[in-house]
Amino acid sequence: MLPRLLTLSIVLALTASVGYADELNPESFFASFERGGKIMWAILACSVIGCAFAAERILAIRRRAQVPKRLMADLRDAMVSGGVGAGIKVVEGNKSAMGRVMYALLTRSGATRRELETTVDDEGSRILYDLRANLRPIGVIASISPLLGLLGTVFGLIAAFRSAAELGMDDPRNFAAGIYEALYTTAFGLVVAVPLLIIYHMLRNHADNIMREVEERALAFISAASNRAERSQQRAAARAGGRTPDESQREDDGMDAVRADSDETSVDG
Protein backbone atom coordinates (compact mmCIF):
# COMPACT_ATOMS: atom_id res chain seq x y z
CA MET A 1 0.00 0.00 0.00
CA LEU A 2 2.76 2.45 0.94
CA PRO A 3 4.73 2.12 -2.34
CA ARG A 4 1.52 2.68 -4.32
CA LEU A 5 0.72 5.87 -2.41
CA LEU A 6 4.26 7.15 -2.84
CA THR A 7 4.23 6.36 -6.56
CA LEU A 8 0.88 8.12 -6.95
CA SER A 9 2.15 11.23 -5.13
CA ILE A 10 5.26 11.41 -7.32
CA VAL A 11 3.26 10.93 -10.52
CA LEU A 12 0.76 13.65 -9.55
CA ALA A 13 3.49 16.12 -8.63
CA LEU A 14 5.52 15.48 -11.78
CA THR A 15 2.43 15.53 -14.00
CA ALA A 16 1.35 18.89 -12.62
CA SER A 17 4.86 20.29 -12.96
CA VAL A 18 5.35 19.04 -16.51
CA GLY A 19 1.90 20.27 -17.47
CA TYR A 20 2.64 23.81 -16.37
CA ALA A 21 6.05 23.65 -17.98
CA ASP A 22 4.49 22.69 -21.30
CA GLU A 23 2.11 25.63 -21.09
CA LEU A 24 4.95 28.06 -20.43
CA ASN A 25 7.45 26.60 -22.86
CA PRO A 26 6.81 24.22 -25.76
CA GLU A 27 10.49 23.28 -26.03
CA SER A 28 11.76 19.86 -25.04
CA PHE A 29 12.78 18.95 -21.52
CA PHE A 30 16.46 18.73 -22.38
CA ALA A 31 16.48 22.10 -24.09
CA SER A 32 14.86 23.63 -21.03
CA PHE A 33 17.38 21.88 -18.82
CA GLU A 34 20.30 23.33 -20.78
CA ARG A 35 18.85 26.82 -20.62
CA GLY A 36 18.87 26.67 -16.82
CA GLY A 37 22.67 26.66 -16.74
CA LYS A 38 25.15 24.81 -14.55
CA ILE A 39 23.00 25.03 -11.41
CA MET A 40 20.62 22.57 -13.06
CA TRP A 41 23.20 19.81 -12.65
CA ALA A 42 23.25 20.42 -8.90
CA ILE A 43 19.45 20.14 -8.82
CA LEU A 44 19.62 16.94 -10.88
CA ALA A 45 22.15 15.50 -8.42
CA CYS A 46 19.81 16.35 -5.55
CA SER A 47 16.95 14.53 -7.26
CA VAL A 48 19.03 11.39 -7.82
CA ILE A 49 20.31 11.33 -4.22
CA GLY A 50 16.85 12.03 -2.82
CA CYS A 51 15.24 9.27 -4.89
CA ALA A 52 17.95 6.81 -3.82
CA PHE A 53 17.33 7.51 -0.12
CA ALA A 54 13.57 7.35 -0.67
CA ALA A 55 13.80 3.94 -2.39
CA GLU A 56 16.00 2.61 0.42
CA ARG A 57 13.57 3.74 3.13
CA ILE A 58 10.52 2.46 1.25
CA LEU A 59 12.06 -1.02 1.27
CA ALA A 60 13.46 -0.76 4.81
CA ILE A 61 10.35 0.33 6.70
CA ARG A 62 7.81 -1.89 5.03
CA ARG A 63 5.43 -3.34 7.57
CA ARG A 64 6.34 -6.89 6.54
CA ALA A 65 10.00 -6.16 7.24
CA GLN A 66 9.48 -4.47 10.63
CA VAL A 67 6.54 -6.49 11.96
CA PRO A 68 7.06 -10.05 10.61
CA LYS A 69 3.79 -11.89 10.32
CA ARG A 70 4.86 -15.15 12.01
CA LEU A 71 7.29 -13.76 14.57
CA MET A 72 4.94 -13.50 17.56
CA ALA A 73 3.35 -16.88 16.82
CA ASP A 74 6.77 -18.54 16.58
CA LEU A 75 7.85 -16.79 19.77
CA ARG A 76 4.76 -17.97 21.64
CA ASP A 77 5.23 -21.58 20.48
CA ALA A 78 8.92 -21.54 21.44
CA MET A 79 8.21 -20.15 24.92
CA VAL A 80 5.43 -22.67 25.56
CA SER A 81 7.78 -25.55 24.77
CA GLY A 82 11.13 -24.20 25.97
CA GLY A 83 10.55 -21.14 28.14
CA VAL A 84 12.28 -17.77 27.95
CA GLY A 85 15.56 -19.24 26.69
CA ALA A 86 13.84 -20.71 23.64
CA GLY A 87 12.07 -17.41 23.03
CA ILE A 88 15.36 -15.52 23.10
CA LYS A 89 16.77 -17.85 20.44
CA VAL A 90 13.80 -17.03 18.17
CA VAL A 91 14.31 -13.25 18.29
CA GLU A 92 18.09 -13.17 18.72
CA GLY A 93 19.64 -11.54 15.67
CA ASN A 94 16.25 -10.46 14.31
CA LYS A 95 16.71 -6.92 12.96
CA SER A 96 13.03 -6.05 12.66
CA ALA A 97 11.51 -3.53 15.04
CA MET A 98 9.31 -6.23 16.59
CA GLY A 99 12.23 -8.60 17.02
CA ARG A 100 14.45 -5.99 18.65
CA VAL A 101 11.80 -4.95 21.16
CA MET A 102 10.97 -8.55 22.08
CA TYR A 103 14.65 -9.40 22.47
CA ALA A 104 15.10 -6.46 24.84
CA LEU A 105 12.10 -7.66 26.86
CA LEU A 106 13.09 -11.31 27.07
CA THR A 107 16.64 -10.54 28.15
CA ARG A 108 15.11 -8.68 31.12
CA SER A 109 12.57 -11.35 31.97
CA GLY A 110 13.18 -11.04 35.72
CA ALA A 111 12.34 -7.33 35.84
CA THR A 112 9.15 -5.81 37.21
CA ARG A 113 6.28 -4.79 34.97
CA ARG A 114 7.18 -1.11 35.25
CA GLU A 115 10.77 -1.85 34.32
CA LEU A 116 9.65 -3.86 31.30
CA GLU A 117 7.39 -1.03 30.13
CA THR A 118 10.32 1.37 30.48
CA THR A 119 12.40 -1.04 28.40
CA VAL A 120 9.79 -0.93 25.65
CA ASP A 121 9.83 2.87 25.67
CA ASP A 122 13.63 3.08 25.60
CA GLU A 123 14.12 0.48 22.90
CA GLY A 124 11.24 1.94 20.90
CA SER A 125 12.91 5.36 20.92
CA ARG A 126 16.15 3.87 19.62
CA ILE A 127 14.38 1.92 16.89
CA LEU A 128 12.33 4.94 15.80
CA TYR A 129 15.56 6.94 15.52
CA ASP A 130 16.98 4.22 13.26
CA LEU A 131 13.83 4.08 11.14
CA ARG A 132 13.97 7.84 10.62
CA ALA A 133 17.74 8.00 10.10
CA ASN A 134 17.78 7.98 6.30
CA LEU A 135 14.68 10.15 6.12
CA ARG A 136 16.68 13.21 7.14
CA PRO A 137 18.60 13.44 3.83
CA ILE A 138 15.28 13.37 1.98
CA GLY A 139 14.00 16.29 4.06
CA VAL A 140 17.25 18.20 3.61
CA ILE A 141 17.23 17.72 -0.16
CA ALA A 142 13.56 18.72 -0.34
CA SER A 143 14.53 21.97 1.42
CA ILE A 144 17.73 22.61 -0.53
CA SER A 145 16.38 22.03 -4.04
CA PRO A 146 14.12 25.13 -4.18
CA LEU A 147 16.94 27.21 -2.69
CA LEU A 148 19.31 26.01 -5.40
CA GLY A 149 16.66 26.90 -7.95
CA LEU A 150 16.28 30.35 -6.42
CA LEU A 151 20.05 30.79 -6.42
CA GLY A 152 20.16 29.94 -10.12
CA THR A 153 17.35 32.41 -10.77
CA VAL A 154 19.21 35.17 -8.92
CA PHE A 155 22.33 34.55 -10.98
CA GLY A 156 20.20 34.57 -14.11
CA LEU A 157 18.58 37.88 -13.13
CA ILE A 158 21.99 39.38 -12.53
CA ALA A 159 23.05 38.32 -16.02
CA ALA A 160 19.78 39.65 -17.50
CA PHE A 161 20.18 43.07 -15.88
CA ARG A 162 23.81 43.22 -16.96
CA SER A 163 22.76 42.42 -20.52
CA ALA A 164 20.05 45.10 -20.37
CA ALA A 165 22.57 47.62 -19.07
CA GLU A 166 24.98 46.84 -21.91
CA LEU A 167 22.45 46.56 -24.75
CA GLY A 168 19.89 49.05 -23.49
CA MET A 169 16.19 48.76 -22.73
CA ASP A 170 14.99 49.83 -26.16
CA ASP A 171 14.29 46.21 -27.11
CA PRO A 172 12.43 44.36 -24.29
CA ARG A 173 13.70 41.05 -25.67
CA ASN A 174 17.19 41.90 -24.44
CA PHE A 175 15.81 41.76 -20.91
CA ALA A 176 12.88 39.33 -21.12
CA ALA A 177 14.92 36.46 -22.58
CA GLY A 178 17.27 36.45 -19.61
CA ILE A 179 14.36 36.62 -17.17
CA TYR A 180 12.45 33.59 -18.44
CA GLU A 181 15.62 31.54 -18.77
CA ALA A 182 16.56 32.42 -15.20
CA LEU A 183 13.23 31.08 -13.91
CA TYR A 184 13.92 27.57 -15.19
CA THR A 185 16.09 26.74 -12.20
CA THR A 186 13.37 27.70 -9.72
CA ALA A 187 10.82 25.62 -11.63
CA PHE A 188 13.03 22.55 -11.71
CA GLY A 189 13.99 23.00 -8.06
CA LEU A 190 10.31 22.89 -7.13
CA VAL A 191 9.72 19.86 -9.37
CA VAL A 192 12.34 17.99 -7.34
CA ALA A 193 11.28 19.34 -3.93
CA VAL A 194 7.51 18.73 -4.07
CA PRO A 195 7.50 14.91 -4.51
CA LEU A 196 10.44 14.46 -2.12
CA LEU A 197 8.68 16.49 0.54
CA ILE A 198 5.55 14.36 0.13
CA ILE A 199 7.63 11.18 0.39
CA TYR A 200 9.44 12.47 3.48
CA HIS A 201 6.26 13.13 5.45
CA MET A 202 4.55 9.92 4.33
CA LEU A 203 7.53 7.77 5.31
CA ARG A 204 7.93 9.59 8.62
CA ASN A 205 4.26 8.97 9.44
CA HIS A 206 4.62 5.33 8.37
CA ALA A 207 7.60 4.86 10.71
CA ASP A 208 5.59 6.34 13.59
CA ASN A 209 2.68 3.99 12.88
CA ILE A 210 4.95 0.96 12.80
CA MET A 211 6.50 1.83 16.15
CA ARG A 212 3.08 2.46 17.68
CA GLU A 213 1.95 -1.00 16.59
CA VAL A 214 5.16 -2.63 17.87
CA GLU A 215 4.86 -0.95 21.26
CA GLU A 216 1.20 -1.90 21.60
CA ARG A 217 2.00 -5.54 20.86
CA ALA A 218 4.92 -5.51 23.30
CA LEU A 219 2.78 -3.99 26.06
CA ALA A 220 0.08 -6.58 25.42
CA PHE A 221 2.74 -9.28 25.75
CA ILE A 222 3.89 -7.79 29.08
CA SER A 223 0.31 -7.65 30.34
CA ALA A 224 -0.36 -11.28 29.40
CA ALA A 225 2.90 -12.42 30.96
CA SER A 226 2.18 -10.50 34.17
CA ASN A 227 -1.30 -12.02 34.44
CA ARG A 228 0.12 -15.52 34.01
CA ALA A 229 2.76 -14.83 36.67
CA GLU A 230 0.10 -13.62 39.10
CA ARG A 231 -2.03 -16.72 38.52
CA SER A 232 1.02 -18.94 39.07
CA GLN A 233 1.75 -17.18 42.36
CA GLN A 234 -1.86 -17.61 43.45
CA ARG A 235 -1.73 -21.33 42.69
CA ALA A 236 1.55 -21.66 44.57
CA ALA A 237 0.03 -19.89 47.56
CA ALA A 238 -3.02 -22.14 47.34
CA ARG A 239 -0.82 -25.24 47.45
CA ALA A 240 1.02 -23.83 50.46
CA GLY A 241 -2.35 -23.30 52.18
CA GLY A 242 -3.46 -26.86 51.61
CA ARG A 243 -5.86 -26.18 48.74
CA THR A 244 -5.66 -27.83 45.36
CA PRO A 245 -5.01 -25.75 42.23
CA ASP A 246 -8.54 -26.49 41.03
CA GLU A 247 -10.01 -25.14 44.25
CA SER A 248 -7.84 -22.04 44.00
CA GLN A 249 -8.91 -21.54 40.40
CA ARG A 250 -12.57 -21.90 41.34
CA GLU A 251 -12.10 -19.38 44.13
CA ASP A 252 -10.45 -16.96 41.70
CA ASP A 253 -13.34 -17.42 39.27
CA GLY A 254 -15.78 -16.79 42.11
CA MET A 255 -13.97 -13.64 43.10
CA ASP A 256 -14.04 -12.47 39.47
CA ALA A 257 -17.80 -13.09 39.42
CA VAL A 258 -18.22 -11.13 42.66
CA ARG A 259 -16.20 -8.26 41.25
CA ALA A 260 -18.28 -8.31 38.07
CA ASP A 261 -21.53 -8.32 40.07
CA SER A 262 -20.34 -5.45 42.28
CA ASP A 263 -19.28 -3.49 39.18
CA GLU A 264 -22.71 -3.99 37.62
CA THR A 265 -24.39 -3.01 40.88
CA SER A 266 -22.33 0.17 41.16
CA VAL A 267 -23.11 1.04 37.55
CA ASP A 268 -26.81 0.39 38.02
CA GLY A 269 -26.82 2.44 41.21
Coordinates of C-alpha atoms in Angstrom, one line a residue:
M1 CA 0.0 0.0 0.0
L2 CA 2.8 2.4 0.9
P3 CA 4.7 2.1 -2.3
R4 CA 1.5 2.7 -4.3
L5 CA 0.7 5.9 -2.4
L6 CA 4.3 7.1 -2.8
T7 CA 4.2 6.4 -6.6
L8 CA 0.9 8.1 -6.9
S9 CA 2.2 11.2 -5.1
I10 CA 5.3 11.4 -7.3
V11 CA 3.3 10.9 -10.5
L12 CA 0.8 13.6 -9.6
A13 CA 3.5 16.1 -8.6
L14 CA 5.5 15.5 -11.8
T15 CA 2.4 15.5 -14.0
A16 CA 1.3 18.9 -12.6
S17 CA 4.9 20.3 -13.0
V18 CA 5.4 19.0 -16.5
G19 CA 1.9 20.3 -17.5
Y20 CA 2.6 23.8 -16.4
A21 CA 6.1 23.6 -18.0
D22 CA 4.5 22.7 -21.3
E23 CA 2.1 25.6 -21.1
L24 CA 4.9 28.1 -20.4
N25 CA 7.4 26.6 -22.9
P26 CA 6.8 24.2 -25.8
E27 CA 10.5 23.3 -26.0
S28 CA 11.8 19.9 -25.0
F29 CA 12.8 19.0 -21.5
F30 CA 16.5 18.7 -22.4
A31 CA 16.5 22.1 -24.1
S32 CA 14.9 23.6 -21.0
F33 CA 17.4 21.9 -18.8
E34 CA 20.3 23.3 -20.8
R35 CA 18.8 26.8 -20.6
G36 CA 18.9 26.7 -16.8
G37 CA 22.7 26.7 -16.7
K38 CA 25.2 24.8 -14.5
I39 CA 23.0 25.0 -11.4
M40 CA 20.6 22.6 -13.1
W41 CA 23.2 19.8 -12.6
A42 CA 23.3 20.4 -8.9
I43 CA 19.4 20.1 -8.8
L44 CA 19.6 16.9 -10.9
A45 CA 22.2 15.5 -8.4
C46 CA 19.8 16.4 -5.5
S47 CA 16.9 14.5 -7.3
V48 CA 19.0 11.4 -7.8
I49 CA 20.3 11.3 -4.2
G50 CA 16.8 12.0 -2.8
C51 CA 15.2 9.3 -4.9
A52 CA 18.0 6.8 -3.8
F53 CA 17.3 7.5 -0.1
A54 CA 13.6 7.3 -0.7
A55 CA 13.8 3.9 -2.4
E56 CA 16.0 2.6 0.4
R57 CA 13.6 3.7 3.1
I58 CA 10.5 2.5 1.3
L59 CA 12.1 -1.0 1.3
A60 CA 13.5 -0.8 4.8
I61 CA 10.4 0.3 6.7
R62 CA 7.8 -1.9 5.0
R63 CA 5.4 -3.3 7.6
R64 CA 6.3 -6.9 6.5
A65 CA 10.0 -6.2 7.2
Q66 CA 9.5 -4.5 10.6
V67 CA 6.5 -6.5 12.0
P68 CA 7.1 -10.1 10.6
K69 CA 3.8 -11.9 10.3
R70 CA 4.9 -15.2 12.0
L71 CA 7.3 -13.8 14.6
M72 CA 4.9 -13.5 17.6
A73 CA 3.4 -16.9 16.8
D74 CA 6.8 -18.5 16.6
L75 CA 7.8 -16.8 19.8
R76 CA 4.8 -18.0 21.6
D77 CA 5.2 -21.6 20.5
A78 CA 8.9 -21.5 21.4
M79 CA 8.2 -20.2 24.9
V80 CA 5.4 -22.7 25.6
S81 CA 7.8 -25.5 24.8
G82 CA 11.1 -24.2 26.0
G83 CA 10.5 -21.1 28.1
V84 CA 12.3 -17.8 28.0
G85 CA 15.6 -19.2 26.7
A86 CA 13.8 -20.7 23.6
G87 CA 12.1 -17.4 23.0
I88 CA 15.4 -15.5 23.1
K89 CA 16.8 -17.8 20.4
V90 CA 13.8 -17.0 18.2
V91 CA 14.3 -13.2 18.3
E92 CA 18.1 -13.2 18.7
G93 CA 19.6 -11.5 15.7
N94 CA 16.3 -10.5 14.3
K95 CA 16.7 -6.9 13.0
S96 CA 13.0 -6.1 12.7
A97 CA 11.5 -3.5 15.0
M98 CA 9.3 -6.2 16.6
G99 CA 12.2 -8.6 17.0
R100 CA 14.5 -6.0 18.6
V101 CA 11.8 -4.9 21.2
M102 CA 11.0 -8.5 22.1
Y103 CA 14.7 -9.4 22.5
A104 CA 15.1 -6.5 24.8
L105 CA 12.1 -7.7 26.9
L106 CA 13.1 -11.3 27.1
T107 CA 16.6 -10.5 28.2
R108 CA 15.1 -8.7 31.1
S109 CA 12.6 -11.3 32.0
G110 CA 13.2 -11.0 35.7
A111 CA 12.3 -7.3 35.8
T112 CA 9.2 -5.8 37.2
R113 CA 6.3 -4.8 35.0
R114 CA 7.2 -1.1 35.3
E115 CA 10.8 -1.9 34.3
L116 CA 9.7 -3.9 31.3
E117 CA 7.4 -1.0 30.1
T118 CA 10.3 1.4 30.5
T119 CA 12.4 -1.0 28.4
V120 CA 9.8 -0.9 25.7
D121 CA 9.8 2.9 25.7
D122 CA 13.6 3.1 25.6
E123 CA 14.1 0.5 22.9
G124 CA 11.2 1.9 20.9
S125 CA 12.9 5.4 20.9
R126 CA 16.2 3.9 19.6
I127 CA 14.4 1.9 16.9
L128 CA 12.3 4.9 15.8
Y129 CA 15.6 6.9 15.5
D130 CA 17.0 4.2 13.3
L131 CA 13.8 4.1 11.1
R132 CA 14.0 7.8 10.6
A133 CA 17.7 8.0 10.1
N134 CA 17.8 8.0 6.3
L135 CA 14.7 10.2 6.1
R136 CA 16.7 13.2 7.1
P137 CA 18.6 13.4 3.8
I138 CA 15.3 13.4 2.0
G139 CA 14.0 16.3 4.1
V140 CA 17.3 18.2 3.6
I141 CA 17.2 17.7 -0.2
A142 CA 13.6 18.7 -0.3
S143 CA 14.5 22.0 1.4
I144 CA 17.7 22.6 -0.5
S145 CA 16.4 22.0 -4.0
P146 CA 14.1 25.1 -4.2
L147 CA 16.9 27.2 -2.7
L148 CA 19.3 26.0 -5.4
G149 CA 16.7 26.9 -8.0
L150 CA 16.3 30.3 -6.4
L151 CA 20.0 30.8 -6.4
G152 CA 20.2 29.9 -10.1
T153 CA 17.3 32.4 -10.8
V154 CA 19.2 35.2 -8.9
F155 CA 22.3 34.5 -11.0
G156 CA 20.2 34.6 -14.1
L157 CA 18.6 37.9 -13.1
I158 CA 22.0 39.4 -12.5
A159 CA 23.0 38.3 -16.0
A160 CA 19.8 39.6 -17.5
F161 CA 20.2 43.1 -15.9
R162 CA 23.8 43.2 -17.0
S163 CA 22.8 42.4 -20.5
A164 CA 20.0 45.1 -20.4
A165 CA 22.6 47.6 -19.1
E166 CA 25.0 46.8 -21.9
L167 CA 22.5 46.6 -24.8
G168 CA 19.9 49.1 -23.5
M169 CA 16.2 48.8 -22.7
D170 CA 15.0 49.8 -26.2
D171 CA 14.3 46.2 -27.1
P172 CA 12.4 44.4 -24.3
R173 CA 13.7 41.1 -25.7
N174 CA 17.2 41.9 -24.4
F175 CA 15.8 41.8 -20.9
A176 CA 12.9 39.3 -21.1
A177 CA 14.9 36.5 -22.6
G178 CA 17.3 36.4 -19.6
I179 CA 14.4 36.6 -17.2
Y180 CA 12.5 33.6 -18.4
E181 CA 15.6 31.5 -18.8
A182 CA 16.6 32.4 -15.2
L183 CA 13.2 31.1 -13.9
Y184 CA 13.9 27.6 -15.2
T185 CA 16.1 26.7 -12.2
T186 CA 13.4 27.7 -9.7
A187 CA 10.8 25.6 -11.6
F188 CA 13.0 22.5 -11.7
G189 CA 14.0 23.0 -8.1
L190 CA 10.3 22.9 -7.1
V191 CA 9.7 19.9 -9.4
V192 CA 12.3 18.0 -7.3
A193 CA 11.3 19.3 -3.9
V194 CA 7.5 18.7 -4.1
P195 CA 7.5 14.9 -4.5
L196 CA 10.4 14.5 -2.1
L197 CA 8.7 16.5 0.5
I198 CA 5.6 14.4 0.1
I199 CA 7.6 11.2 0.4
Y200 CA 9.4 12.5 3.5
H201 CA 6.3 13.1 5.5
M202 CA 4.5 9.9 4.3
L203 CA 7.5 7.8 5.3
R204 CA 7.9 9.6 8.6
N205 CA 4.3 9.0 9.4
H206 CA 4.6 5.3 8.4
A207 CA 7.6 4.9 10.7
D208 CA 5.6 6.3 13.6
N209 CA 2.7 4.0 12.9
I210 CA 4.9 1.0 12.8
M211 CA 6.5 1.8 16.2
R212 CA 3.1 2.5 17.7
E213 CA 2.0 -1.0 16.6
V214 CA 5.2 -2.6 17.9
E215 CA 4.9 -0.9 21.3
E216 CA 1.2 -1.9 21.6
R217 CA 2.0 -5.5 20.9
A218 CA 4.9 -5.5 23.3
L219 CA 2.8 -4.0 26.1
A220 CA 0.1 -6.6 25.4
F221 CA 2.7 -9.3 25.8
I222 CA 3.9 -7.8 29.1
S223 CA 0.3 -7.6 30.3
A224 CA -0.4 -11.3 29.4
A225 CA 2.9 -12.4 31.0
S226 CA 2.2 -10.5 34.2
N227 CA -1.3 -12.0 34.4
R228 CA 0.1 -15.5 34.0
A229 CA 2.8 -14.8 36.7
E230 CA 0.1 -13.6 39.1
R231 CA -2.0 -16.7 38.5
S232 CA 1.0 -18.9 39.1
Q233 CA 1.7 -17.2 42.4
Q234 CA -1.9 -17.6 43.5
R235 CA -1.7 -21.3 42.7
A236 CA 1.6 -21.7 44.6
A237 CA 0.0 -19.9 47.6
A238 CA -3.0 -22.1 47.3
R239 CA -0.8 -25.2 47.4
A240 CA 1.0 -23.8 50.5
G241 CA -2.4 -23.3 52.2
G242 CA -3.5 -26.9 51.6
R243 CA -5.9 -26.2 48.7
T244 CA -5.7 -27.8 45.4
P245 CA -5.0 -25.7 42.2
D246 CA -8.5 -26.5 41.0
E247 CA -10.0 -25.1 44.3
S248 CA -7.8 -22.0 44.0
Q249 CA -8.9 -21.5 40.4
R250 CA -12.6 -21.9 41.3
E251 CA -12.1 -19.4 44.1
D252 CA -10.4 -17.0 41.7
D253 CA -13.3 -17.4 39.3
G254 CA -15.8 -16.8 42.1
M255 CA -14.0 -13.6 43.1
D256 CA -14.0 -12.5 39.5
A257 CA -17.8 -13.1 39.4
V258 CA -18.2 -11.1 42.7
R259 CA -16.2 -8.3 41.3
A260 CA -18.3 -8.3 38.1
D261 CA -21.5 -8.3 40.1
S262 CA -20.3 -5.5 42.3
D263 CA -19.3 -3.5 39.2
E264 CA -22.7 -4.0 37.6
T265 CA -24.4 -3.0 40.9
S266 CA -22.3 0.2 41.2
V267 CA -23.1 1.0 37.6
D268 CA -26.8 0.4 38.0
G269 CA -26.8 2.4 41.2

